[in-house]
Amino acid sequence: MEKAQTILIVDPETDFLDWVQHQLGTPTTRVITATKADDAYKIFCREAPDLLITETHLSPFSGQDLLVKVKQRDPNAVVVLTSGFGTTQSVIESMKLGAFDFIRKETLPFNLKVVVDAALKAQAEMKAATTFKPQLTVEEHQDSIVGKSVAMQQVFKMVGRVAHSDAPVMITGESGTGKELVARAIHHYSGRSAKSFIAINCAAIPEQLLESELFGHEKGSFTGATGTRVGRFEQSSGGTLFLDEIGDMPLPLQSKILRVLQDGEFSRVGGNEVLKTDVRIVAATNKNLEQEVAKKTFREDLFYRLNVVRVQLPPLRQRLEDIRLLAEYFLQKVATKKLLPRLQLSEEAMRVLEGYNWPGNVRELENTIQRSCVLATSDLLTPKDIPLGNEQPGVPVAADVATGGMAPEATTESAIEVLLKAAQTDPDVQLLPWLEREFTLYAMKATKGNQVRAAKLLGITRATLRKRIERFGITRELTIS
């Protein structure tokens, strides 16, 4: 007979607890509930459940505090935290404290059972595992990585998991996705946070100067070396050294970086003394280093040394639900920095931002918001105030829905004209039903099956969306794709 499993659910909302009990309760799964953190801890001590799922906002202490108490009692406990509005900081700190996962409540109707199955499987495999007990920073940290999308939540979780170790981290992603911000977050949440974080762009410094920048030099080692210089590896000892654009580092220097990673030793340019350093390396690149290794432009042994942990940042076009959040964040940032009143974005302006492809990613969005604030003629930003790409304010660029590419001249009117002409060439086409089905299918694909987001994208209720999915029979097509 299959052994019964016990799941403890903690949430102040009794309706939510009833829903979870209905979703998870089976003859082989016992679900017990609590509405307060102290009661939940007593139940955990008494029942030793296989899985604890807890809301972060509880009384008389938080879900994170409950996580700490549970982990102190049982280092192998599997705990999933939930929240209706988890911040970047709360996600990272929860993962750093040893949470198995952090799930936004809005996604639970779609992935609750998947998460539970994965957590229970992990619980069975982690009986012999040890747990990390970090010391959290006491000062308030201003979030600098902004995002609530699934892709960014995964990034936050990875930061929390890797922060406590000294393992090298490779951050990859397109230019402008925020690789240095992630590197700084890893340092901030690590045990090295009291020491220096030093960033150096390997592509911005001439080859003949980069070695001196990294390792320092002795007086007279080359023309112009009028004194001894301490390099970045010495300056960042005990802390973190961020090597941005590592894929552009010259091959001769790569071998010296490898030596530091292997032995923690180096010499200054023109010097014979072997120096020691204790530094964590975080590297970043927008290149495909596997391809660079194949082309012999990047050392394979260095690649494997740096690529111990990989953090892949998604481009902004793959996290459209974060655009509003980022835009509001940058508006607040401009207002704070310039000591000015905070401007507002009209819904039409927000739609322009959400309809653009953002080839420059988050950096381009920030620059766009800054230019909009400079050029604004009122406290409310409208589409005419939004300069996109090479366009001037007032000439918004629409994204091509079908291809994801840029279509500078596209407008709603021209799109309607094209569709009507297409319908005229084929008398069998029923344009409105076809548009309704295609837009429903596209919205579901674009949001990866998230009905809440798809309904919002279409401007309809979730109930209406479900009816359309059933009426058009697109469930099977979504499953196949």
Short mmCIF file of C-alpha atoms in Angstrom, two decimals:
data_model
loop_
_atom_site.label_atom_id
_atom_site.label_comp_id
_atom_site.label_asym_id
_atom_site.label_seq_id
_atom_site.Cartn_x
_atom_site.Cartn_y
_atom_site.Cartn_z
CA MET A 1 0.00 0.00 0.00
CA GLU A 2 1.34 3.46 -0.94
CA LYS A 3 2.50 5.47 2.05
CA ALA A 4 0.35 8.50 2.82
CA GLN A 5 2.01 11.90 2.46
CA THR A 6 1.26 14.93 4.61
CA ILE A 7 1.19 18.52 3.35
CA LEU A 8 0.86 21.47 5.72
CA ILE A 9 -0.68 24.62 4.17
CA VAL A 10 -0.44 27.95 6.01
CA ASP A 11 -2.43 30.99 4.89
CA PRO A 12 -4.56 33.61 6.67
CA GLU A 13 -7.35 33.21 4.08
CA THR A 14 -9.63 30.28 4.88
CA ASP A 15 -11.13 30.30 1.37
CA PHE A 16 -7.66 29.74 -0.07
CA LEU A 17 -7.04 26.89 2.37
CA ASP A 18 -10.32 25.25 1.35
CA TRP A 19 -9.34 25.52 -2.32
CA VAL A 20 -5.91 23.98 -1.75
CA GLN A 21 -7.39 21.15 0.32
CA HIS A 22 -9.77 20.39 -2.54
CA GLN A 23 -6.94 20.49 -5.09
CA LEU A 24 -4.43 18.34 -3.23
CA GLY A 25 -6.40 16.08 -0.92
CA THR A 26 -6.44 12.43 -2.05
CA PRO A 27 -6.68 9.02 -0.32
CA THR A 28 -2.85 9.01 -0.22
CA THR A 29 -2.31 12.70 0.53
CA ARG A 30 -3.35 14.25 3.83
CA VAL A 31 -3.67 18.05 3.82
CA ILE A 32 -3.62 19.90 7.12
CA THR A 33 -3.99 23.68 7.46
CA ALA A 34 -3.21 26.60 9.72
CA THR A 35 -3.94 30.32 9.56
CA LYS A 36 -1.20 31.55 11.93
CA ALA A 37 2.56 31.07 11.87
CA ASP A 38 2.90 30.00 15.52
CA ASP A 39 0.15 27.39 15.16
CA ALA A 40 1.77 26.15 11.96
CA TYR A 41 5.12 25.67 13.71
CA LYS A 42 3.49 23.63 16.49
CA ILE A 43 1.76 21.47 13.88
CA PHE A 44 5.05 21.03 11.99
CA CYS A 45 6.81 19.86 15.17
CA ARG A 46 4.00 17.43 15.95
CA GLU A 47 3.19 16.09 12.49
CA ALA A 48 6.57 16.34 10.64
CA PRO A 49 4.82 16.91 7.26
CA ASP A 50 6.50 15.99 3.98
CA LEU A 51 5.89 19.47 2.58
CA LEU A 52 5.13 22.91 4.00
CA ILE A 53 3.50 25.56 1.78
CA THR A 54 3.23 28.93 3.49
CA GLU A 55 2.14 32.46 2.67
CA THR A 56 4.84 35.06 3.45
CA HIS A 57 2.45 37.52 5.15
CA LEU A 58 1.36 35.86 8.38
CA SER A 59 0.98 36.70 12.05
CA PRO A 60 2.44 36.78 14.65
CA PHE A 61 5.58 36.32 12.50
CA SER A 62 6.22 36.06 8.77
CA GLY A 63 6.36 33.07 6.48
CA GLN A 64 10.11 33.66 6.07
CA ASP A 65 10.52 33.55 9.85
CA LEU A 66 8.52 30.32 9.86
CA LEU A 67 10.85 28.98 7.17
CA VAL A 68 13.89 29.78 9.36
CA LYS A 69 12.37 28.10 12.43
CA VAL A 70 11.39 25.01 10.44
CA LYS A 71 14.84 24.74 8.84
CA GLN A 72 16.50 25.05 12.24
CA ARG A 73 14.43 22.14 13.49
CA ASP A 74 14.73 20.02 10.32
CA PRO A 75 17.43 21.07 7.82
CA ASN A 76 15.89 18.73 5.21
CA ALA A 77 12.41 20.25 5.41
CA VAL A 78 10.97 21.19 2.02
CA VAL A 79 9.24 24.58 2.16
CA VAL A 80 7.47 26.47 -0.62
CA LEU A 81 6.62 30.14 -0.02
CA THR A 82 3.72 31.91 -1.72
CA SER A 83 2.77 35.56 -2.01
CA GLY A 84 0.37 37.71 -3.93
CA PHE A 85 3.00 40.42 -4.38
CA GLY A 86 6.47 39.01 -3.83
CA THR A 87 9.27 41.56 -4.31
CA THR A 88 12.65 40.87 -5.84
CA GLN A 89 14.19 41.03 -2.37
CA SER A 90 11.70 38.62 -0.81
CA VAL A 91 12.22 36.05 -3.58
CA ILE A 92 16.02 36.18 -3.33
CA GLU A 93 16.07 36.12 0.46
CA SER A 94 13.58 33.24 0.60
CA MET A 95 15.72 31.14 -1.73
CA LYS A 96 18.83 32.12 0.20
CA LEU A 97 17.16 30.95 3.42
CA GLY A 98 16.62 27.54 1.86
CA ALA A 99 13.11 27.66 0.38
CA PHE A 100 12.49 25.00 -2.25
CA ASP A 101 10.52 27.47 -4.35
CA PHE A 102 8.77 30.83 -4.25
CA ILE A 103 5.47 30.98 -6.15
CA ARG A 104 3.35 34.02 -6.93
CA LYS A 105 -0.23 33.24 -5.95
CA GLU A 106 -1.63 34.29 -9.30
CA THR A 107 0.14 31.32 -10.92
CA LEU A 108 -0.96 28.69 -8.40
CA PRO A 109 -4.17 27.68 -10.24
CA PHE A 110 -1.99 26.62 -13.17
CA ASN A 111 1.04 25.03 -11.52
CA LEU A 112 0.17 24.08 -7.92
CA LYS A 113 0.20 20.32 -8.55
CA VAL A 114 3.36 20.55 -10.64
CA VAL A 115 5.17 22.39 -7.84
CA VAL A 116 3.89 19.98 -5.19
CA ASP A 117 4.94 16.91 -7.19
CA ALA A 118 8.42 18.36 -7.71
CA ALA A 119 8.73 19.34 -4.04
CA LEU A 120 7.66 15.93 -2.77
CA LYS A 121 10.10 14.25 -5.15
CA ALA A 122 12.89 16.53 -3.93
CA GLN A 123 11.96 15.78 -0.34
CA ALA A 124 12.49 12.10 -0.93
CA GLU A 125 15.90 12.80 -2.52
CA MET A 126 17.17 15.29 0.10
CA LYS A 127 17.15 13.15 3.24
CA ALA A 128 20.93 13.33 3.50
CA ALA A 129 21.31 16.92 2.39
CA THR A 130 22.62 19.69 4.63
CA THR A 131 21.16 23.13 4.72
CA PHE A 132 22.71 26.56 4.47
CA LYS A 133 21.96 29.01 7.27
CA PRO A 134 22.90 32.46 6.04
CA GLN A 135 23.08 35.72 7.94
CA LEU A 136 20.84 38.26 6.31
CA THR A 137 21.97 41.82 5.85
CA VAL A 138 20.24 44.10 8.33
CA GLU A 139 20.12 47.25 6.24
CA GLU A 140 17.25 47.84 3.85
CA HIS A 141 18.32 47.05 0.28
CA GLN A 142 16.75 48.98 -2.58
CA ASP A 143 15.66 46.51 -5.26
CA SER A 144 17.49 47.17 -8.50
CA ILE A 145 16.42 44.09 -10.46
CA VAL A 146 12.79 44.64 -11.31
CA GLY A 147 10.44 41.98 -12.61
CA LYS A 148 7.51 39.73 -11.76
CA SER A 149 7.56 37.57 -14.90
CA VAL A 150 8.13 33.83 -14.62
CA ALA A 151 11.50 34.21 -16.36
CA MET A 152 12.74 36.83 -13.89
CA GLN A 153 11.40 34.92 -10.91
CA GLN A 154 13.68 32.07 -11.99
CA VAL A 155 16.61 34.50 -12.12
CA PHE A 156 15.84 35.76 -8.59
CA LYS A 157 15.68 32.19 -7.31
CA MET A 158 19.02 31.36 -8.91
CA VAL A 159 20.61 34.44 -7.31
CA GLY A 160 19.34 33.30 -3.93
CA ARG A 161 20.67 29.79 -4.43
CA VAL A 162 24.17 30.72 -5.59
CA ALA A 163 24.81 33.79 -3.45
CA HIS A 164 26.13 31.89 -0.41
CA SER A 165 28.80 29.92 -2.29
CA ASP A 166 32.08 31.09 -3.78
CA ALA A 167 31.52 29.24 -7.06
CA PRO A 168 32.21 31.24 -10.24
CA VAL A 169 29.05 32.41 -12.00
CA MET A 170 28.56 33.02 -15.71
CA ILE A 171 25.78 35.48 -16.58
CA THR A 172 24.66 35.37 -20.19
CA GLY A 173 22.11 37.36 -22.15
CA GLU A 174 21.70 40.06 -24.74
CA SER A 175 23.17 43.51 -24.29
CA GLY A 176 21.08 45.67 -21.99
CA THR A 177 19.36 42.86 -20.06
CA GLY A 178 20.91 43.81 -16.71
CA LYS A 179 23.84 41.43 -16.26
CA GLU A 180 25.77 43.76 -13.95
CA LEU A 181 22.70 44.25 -11.75
CA VAL A 182 22.48 40.47 -11.30
CA ALA A 183 26.19 40.32 -10.50
CA ARG A 184 25.75 43.04 -7.87
CA ALA A 185 22.77 41.17 -6.39
CA ILE A 186 24.84 37.98 -6.10
CA HIS A 187 27.53 39.95 -4.25
CA HIS A 188 25.02 41.80 -2.05
CA TYR A 189 23.40 38.59 -0.82
CA SER A 190 26.71 36.73 -0.37
CA GLY A 191 29.00 36.41 2.62
CA ARG A 192 31.36 38.79 0.81
CA SER A 193 28.95 41.73 0.83
CA ALA A 194 31.03 43.69 3.36
CA LYS A 195 33.99 43.63 0.96
CA SER A 196 34.47 45.29 -2.44
CA PHE A 197 32.48 44.65 -5.59
CA ILE A 198 34.58 45.78 -8.55
CA ALA A 199 33.35 45.69 -12.15
CA ILE A 200 35.58 45.86 -15.20
CA ASN A 201 34.53 45.82 -18.86
CA CYS A 202 37.00 43.63 -20.73
CA ALA A 203 35.89 45.04 -24.09
CA ALA A 204 36.27 48.71 -23.15
CA ILE A 205 39.98 48.65 -22.23
CA PRO A 206 42.77 48.30 -24.83
CA GLU A 207 44.49 44.92 -24.73
CA GLN A 208 47.87 46.37 -23.69
CA LEU A 209 46.28 48.08 -20.67
CA LEU A 210 43.84 45.37 -19.59
CA GLU A 211 46.54 43.17 -18.02
CA SER A 212 47.79 46.07 -15.91
CA GLU A 213 44.20 46.95 -14.97
CA LEU A 214 43.56 43.41 -13.74
CA PHE A 215 46.88 42.45 -12.16
CA GLY A 216 48.57 45.79 -11.51
CA HIS A 217 52.17 46.66 -12.46
CA GLU A 218 55.52 47.47 -10.94
CA LYS A 219 57.28 50.79 -11.33
CA GLY A 220 59.22 50.94 -14.63
CA SER A 221 57.63 47.80 -16.05
CA PHE A 222 56.70 49.71 -19.22
CA THR A 223 56.84 53.23 -20.62
CA GLY A 224 54.69 55.46 -18.46
CA ALA A 225 54.72 53.13 -15.43
CA THR A 226 56.00 55.80 -13.04
CA GLY A 227 54.85 53.98 -9.94
CA THR A 228 53.53 50.70 -8.60
CA ARG A 229 49.86 50.09 -9.38
CA VAL A 230 47.57 47.76 -7.47
CA GLY A 231 45.33 45.78 -9.85
CA ARG A 232 41.69 44.80 -9.58
CA PHE A 233 42.44 41.31 -8.28
CA GLU A 234 44.23 42.83 -5.27
CA GLN A 235 41.60 45.50 -4.73
CA SER A 236 38.74 43.01 -4.73
CA SER A 237 40.39 40.37 -2.52
CA GLY A 238 37.77 39.10 -0.09
CA GLY A 239 35.03 40.44 -2.34
CA THR A 240 33.73 39.95 -5.88
CA LEU A 241 35.28 40.81 -9.24
CA PHE A 242 32.83 41.19 -12.10
CA LEU A 243 34.39 40.59 -15.52
CA ASP A 244 31.92 42.01 -18.02
CA GLU A 245 32.20 41.06 -21.71
CA ILE A 246 34.57 38.21 -20.81
CA GLY A 247 34.14 36.86 -24.35
CA ASP A 248 36.22 39.78 -25.65
CA MET A 249 39.22 39.07 -23.42
CA PRO A 250 42.45 38.41 -25.42
CA LEU A 251 43.70 34.79 -25.35
CA PRO A 252 47.02 35.56 -23.58
CA LEU A 253 45.14 37.11 -20.67
CA GLN A 254 42.73 34.20 -20.50
CA SER A 255 45.52 31.86 -19.39
CA LYS A 256 46.43 34.24 -16.54
CA ILE A 257 42.81 34.45 -15.43
CA LEU A 258 42.75 30.64 -15.41
CA ARG A 259 45.74 30.58 -13.05
CA VAL A 260 43.95 32.87 -10.59
CA LEU A 261 40.87 30.64 -10.67
CA GLN A 262 42.96 27.50 -10.14
CA ASP A 263 45.50 28.67 -7.54
CA GLY A 264 44.44 32.13 -6.38
CA GLU A 265 47.88 33.37 -7.47
CA PHE A 266 49.14 36.05 -9.87
CA SER A 267 52.01 38.47 -10.42
CA ARG A 268 51.95 42.14 -11.30
CA VAL A 269 53.13 43.18 -14.75
CA GLY A 270 56.92 43.48 -14.59
CA GLY A 271 57.09 41.82 -11.17
CA ASN A 272 58.37 38.45 -9.94
CA GLU A 273 56.56 38.32 -6.61
CA VAL A 274 53.70 35.81 -6.50
CA LEU A 275 50.68 37.42 -4.86
CA LYS A 276 47.66 35.70 -3.36
CA THR A 277 44.06 36.78 -3.72
CA ASP A 278 40.74 35.49 -2.40
CA VAL A 279 38.19 36.74 -4.90
CA ARG A 280 34.96 35.42 -6.33
CA ILE A 281 34.67 35.75 -10.08
CA VAL A 282 31.37 36.61 -11.71
CA ALA A 283 31.66 36.87 -15.50
CA ALA A 284 29.20 38.05 -18.13
CA THR A 285 28.94 37.97 -21.89
CA ASN A 286 26.44 38.49 -24.68
CA LYS A 287 28.42 36.09 -26.87
CA ASN A 288 27.87 32.36 -27.31
CA LEU A 289 31.00 31.12 -25.56
CA GLU A 290 30.44 27.55 -26.70
CA GLN A 291 30.80 28.81 -30.27
CA GLU A 292 33.84 30.91 -29.30
CA VAL A 293 35.45 27.79 -27.80
CA ALA A 294 34.78 25.88 -31.03
CA LYS A 295 36.41 28.73 -33.00
CA LYS A 296 39.46 28.63 -30.66
CA THR A 297 38.96 32.27 -29.67
CA PHE A 298 38.12 31.34 -26.07
CA ARG A 299 39.96 28.80 -23.94
CA GLU A 300 37.92 25.68 -23.27
CA ASP A 301 39.47 25.13 -19.82
CA LEU A 302 38.68 28.70 -18.80
CA PHE A 303 35.13 28.34 -20.07
CA TYR A 304 34.50 25.32 -17.84
CA ARG A 305 36.10 27.08 -14.87
CA LEU A 306 33.84 30.11 -15.29
CA ASN A 307 30.69 28.23 -16.26
CA VAL A 308 30.19 26.48 -12.91
CA VAL A 309 26.83 28.19 -12.47
CA ARG A 310 25.01 29.72 -15.46
CA VAL A 311 22.41 32.47 -15.10
CA GLN A 312 20.63 33.23 -18.37
CA LEU A 313 18.86 36.59 -18.54
CA PRO A 314 15.81 36.79 -20.81
CA PRO A 315 15.46 39.63 -23.34
CA LEU A 316 12.77 42.19 -22.54
CA ARG A 317 10.61 41.03 -25.47
CA GLN A 318 10.19 37.71 -23.63
CA ARG A 319 9.02 39.35 -20.41
CA LEU A 320 6.39 41.82 -21.65
CA GLU A 321 4.51 41.71 -18.35
CA ASP A 322 7.51 43.43 -16.73
CA ILE A 323 7.43 46.50 -18.99
CA ARG A 324 4.82 48.36 -16.94
CA LEU A 325 6.68 47.57 -13.70
CA LEU A 326 10.01 48.68 -15.17
CA ALA A 327 8.57 51.86 -16.65
CA GLU A 328 7.06 52.87 -13.31
CA TYR A 329 10.35 52.04 -11.58
CA PHE A 330 12.36 54.21 -13.99
CA LEU A 331 9.88 57.09 -13.66
CA GLN A 332 10.34 56.97 -9.90
CA LYS A 333 14.13 56.73 -10.32
CA VAL A 334 14.22 59.86 -12.51
CA ALA A 335 12.01 61.78 -10.08
CA THR A 336 14.15 60.81 -7.10
CA LYS A 337 17.45 61.59 -8.81
CA LYS A 338 16.35 64.93 -10.22
CA LEU A 339 14.24 65.88 -7.18
CA LEU A 340 11.26 66.44 -9.47
CA PRO A 341 7.57 65.47 -9.30
CA ARG A 342 6.99 61.97 -10.58
CA LEU A 343 5.43 61.88 -14.05
CA GLN A 344 2.64 59.49 -15.00
CA LEU A 345 2.17 57.30 -18.09
CA SER A 346 -1.18 57.31 -19.85
CA GLU A 347 -2.64 53.93 -20.78
CA GLU A 348 -2.11 54.78 -24.46
CA ALA A 349 1.58 55.49 -23.76
CA MET A 350 1.88 52.25 -21.85
CA ARG A 351 0.42 50.35 -24.78
CA VAL A 352 3.05 51.94 -27.03
CA LEU A 353 5.78 50.72 -24.67
CA GLU A 354 4.27 47.25 -24.47
CA GLY A 355 3.93 47.04 -28.25
CA TYR A 356 7.59 47.79 -29.00
CA ASN A 357 10.16 45.04 -29.57
CA TRP A 358 12.95 46.58 -27.39
CA PRO A 359 16.08 45.43 -29.23
CA GLY A 360 18.13 47.31 -26.63
CA ASN A 361 16.27 45.57 -23.80
CA VAL A 362 15.96 47.12 -20.31
CA ARG A 363 18.72 49.65 -20.95
CA GLU A 364 16.80 51.00 -23.96
CA LEU A 365 13.60 51.21 -21.91
CA GLU A 366 15.36 53.18 -19.19
CA ASN A 367 16.86 55.58 -21.73
CA THR A 368 13.44 55.97 -23.37
CA ILE A 369 11.82 56.87 -20.05
CA GLN A 370 14.59 59.35 -19.28
CA ARG A 371 14.19 61.06 -22.68
CA SER A 372 10.43 61.13 -22.27
CA CYS A 373 10.77 62.90 -18.91
CA VAL A 374 13.15 65.47 -20.42
CA LEU A 375 10.89 66.18 -23.40
CA ALA A 376 7.55 66.06 -21.56
CA THR A 377 5.33 69.12 -21.73
CA SER A 378 2.97 68.02 -18.94
CA ASP A 379 2.81 65.71 -15.93
CA LEU A 380 1.15 62.98 -18.05
CA LEU A 381 3.19 61.18 -20.69
CA THR A 382 1.20 60.37 -23.83
CA PRO A 383 2.26 58.47 -26.99
CA LYS A 384 3.62 61.66 -28.57
CA ASP A 385 6.09 61.91 -25.66
CA ILE A 386 7.54 58.41 -26.19
CA PRO A 387 10.61 58.34 -28.48
CA LEU A 388 11.28 54.77 -29.67
CA GLY A 389 14.36 53.59 -31.55
CA ASN A 390 15.44 56.25 -34.02
CA GLU A 391 11.97 57.77 -34.11
CA GLN A 392 11.18 61.21 -32.80
CA PRO A 393 8.58 61.69 -30.05
CA GLY A 394 5.07 61.47 -31.38
CA VAL A 395 5.91 58.80 -34.00
CA PRO A 396 5.45 55.53 -32.08
CA VAL A 397 6.80 52.32 -33.56
CA ALA A 398 4.46 49.33 -33.47
CA ALA A 399 5.70 45.76 -33.12
CA ASP A 400 4.78 43.35 -35.88
CA VAL A 401 2.49 40.88 -34.08
CA ALA A 402 3.05 38.10 -36.55
CA THR A 403 6.83 38.22 -36.70
CA GLY A 404 7.93 40.11 -33.60
CA GLY A 405 9.91 42.47 -35.86
CA MET A 406 9.76 46.18 -36.31
CA ALA A 407 7.13 47.82 -38.47
CA PRO A 408 7.66 51.59 -38.18
CA GLU A 409 4.77 52.54 -40.41
CA ALA A 410 2.16 50.18 -38.99
CA THR A 411 -0.97 51.69 -37.48
CA THR A 412 -4.31 50.30 -36.37
CA GLU A 413 -5.95 51.77 -39.48
CA SER A 414 -3.41 50.22 -41.87
CA ALA A 415 -3.72 46.85 -40.15
CA ILE A 416 -7.52 46.91 -40.56
CA GLU A 417 -7.11 47.90 -44.21
CA VAL A 418 -4.78 44.96 -44.87
CA LEU A 419 -7.15 42.50 -43.20
CA LEU A 420 -10.19 43.79 -45.09
CA LYS A 421 -8.33 43.53 -48.40
CA ALA A 422 -7.30 39.98 -47.55
CA ALA A 423 -10.92 39.09 -46.79
CA GLN A 424 -12.05 40.58 -50.13
CA THR A 425 -9.68 38.26 -52.02
CA ASP A 426 -11.18 35.19 -50.35
CA PRO A 427 -15.00 35.26 -50.10
CA ASP A 428 -14.98 32.17 -47.85
CA VAL A 429 -13.16 34.01 -45.07
CA GLN A 430 -15.39 35.02 -42.16
CA LEU A 431 -13.17 37.81 -40.91
CA LEU A 432 -14.51 38.52 -37.40
CA PRO A 433 -14.75 34.86 -36.22
CA TRP A 434 -11.32 34.22 -37.73
CA LEU A 435 -9.81 37.25 -35.96
CA GLU A 436 -11.44 36.23 -32.68
CA ARG A 437 -9.95 32.73 -32.89
CA GLU A 438 -6.50 33.84 -34.06
CA PHE A 439 -6.18 36.55 -31.41
CA THR A 440 -7.26 34.09 -28.70
CA LEU A 441 -4.73 31.50 -29.90
CA TYR A 442 -1.95 34.08 -30.17
CA ALA A 443 -2.63 35.52 -26.71
CA MET A 444 -2.53 32.04 -25.13
CA LYS A 445 0.74 31.22 -26.89
CA ALA A 446 2.28 34.60 -26.05
CA THR A 447 1.49 34.13 -22.34
CA LYS A 448 2.43 30.43 -22.33
CA GLY A 449 -1.07 29.36 -21.41
CA ASN A 450 -1.58 31.85 -18.58
CA GLN A 451 -5.30 32.59 -18.87
CA VAL A 452 -5.20 35.58 -16.51
CA ARG A 453 -2.55 37.35 -18.57
CA ALA A 454 -4.09 36.28 -21.89
CA ALA A 455 -7.48 37.69 -20.91
CA LYS A 456 -5.85 40.96 -19.85
CA LEU A 457 -3.96 41.11 -23.15
CA LEU A 458 -7.22 40.69 -25.09
CA GLY A 459 -9.20 43.07 -22.88
CA ILE A 460 -11.78 40.44 -21.92
CA THR A 461 -12.70 38.54 -18.76
CA ARG A 462 -11.17 35.19 -17.99
CA ALA A 463 -14.63 33.57 -18.22
CA THR A 464 -15.04 34.92 -21.75
CA LEU A 465 -11.58 33.64 -22.65
CA ARG A 466 -12.42 30.14 -21.42
CA LYS A 467 -15.59 30.15 -23.51
CA ARG A 468 -13.61 31.15 -26.60
CA ILE A 469 -11.03 28.41 -26.01
CA GLU A 470 -13.82 25.85 -25.73
CA ARG A 471 -15.84 27.24 -28.67
CA PHE A 472 -12.89 27.33 -31.06
CA GLY A 473 -11.45 24.02 -29.88
CA ILE A 474 -7.92 25.41 -29.51
CA THR A 475 -6.95 23.44 -26.39
CA ARG A 476 -5.47 20.61 -28.45
CA GLU A 477 -3.61 23.04 -30.71
CA LEU A 478 -2.07 24.73 -27.66
CA THR A 479 -1.00 21.34 -26.30
CA ILE A 480 0.64 20.34 -29.60
CA SER A 481 2.50 23.65 -29.96
#
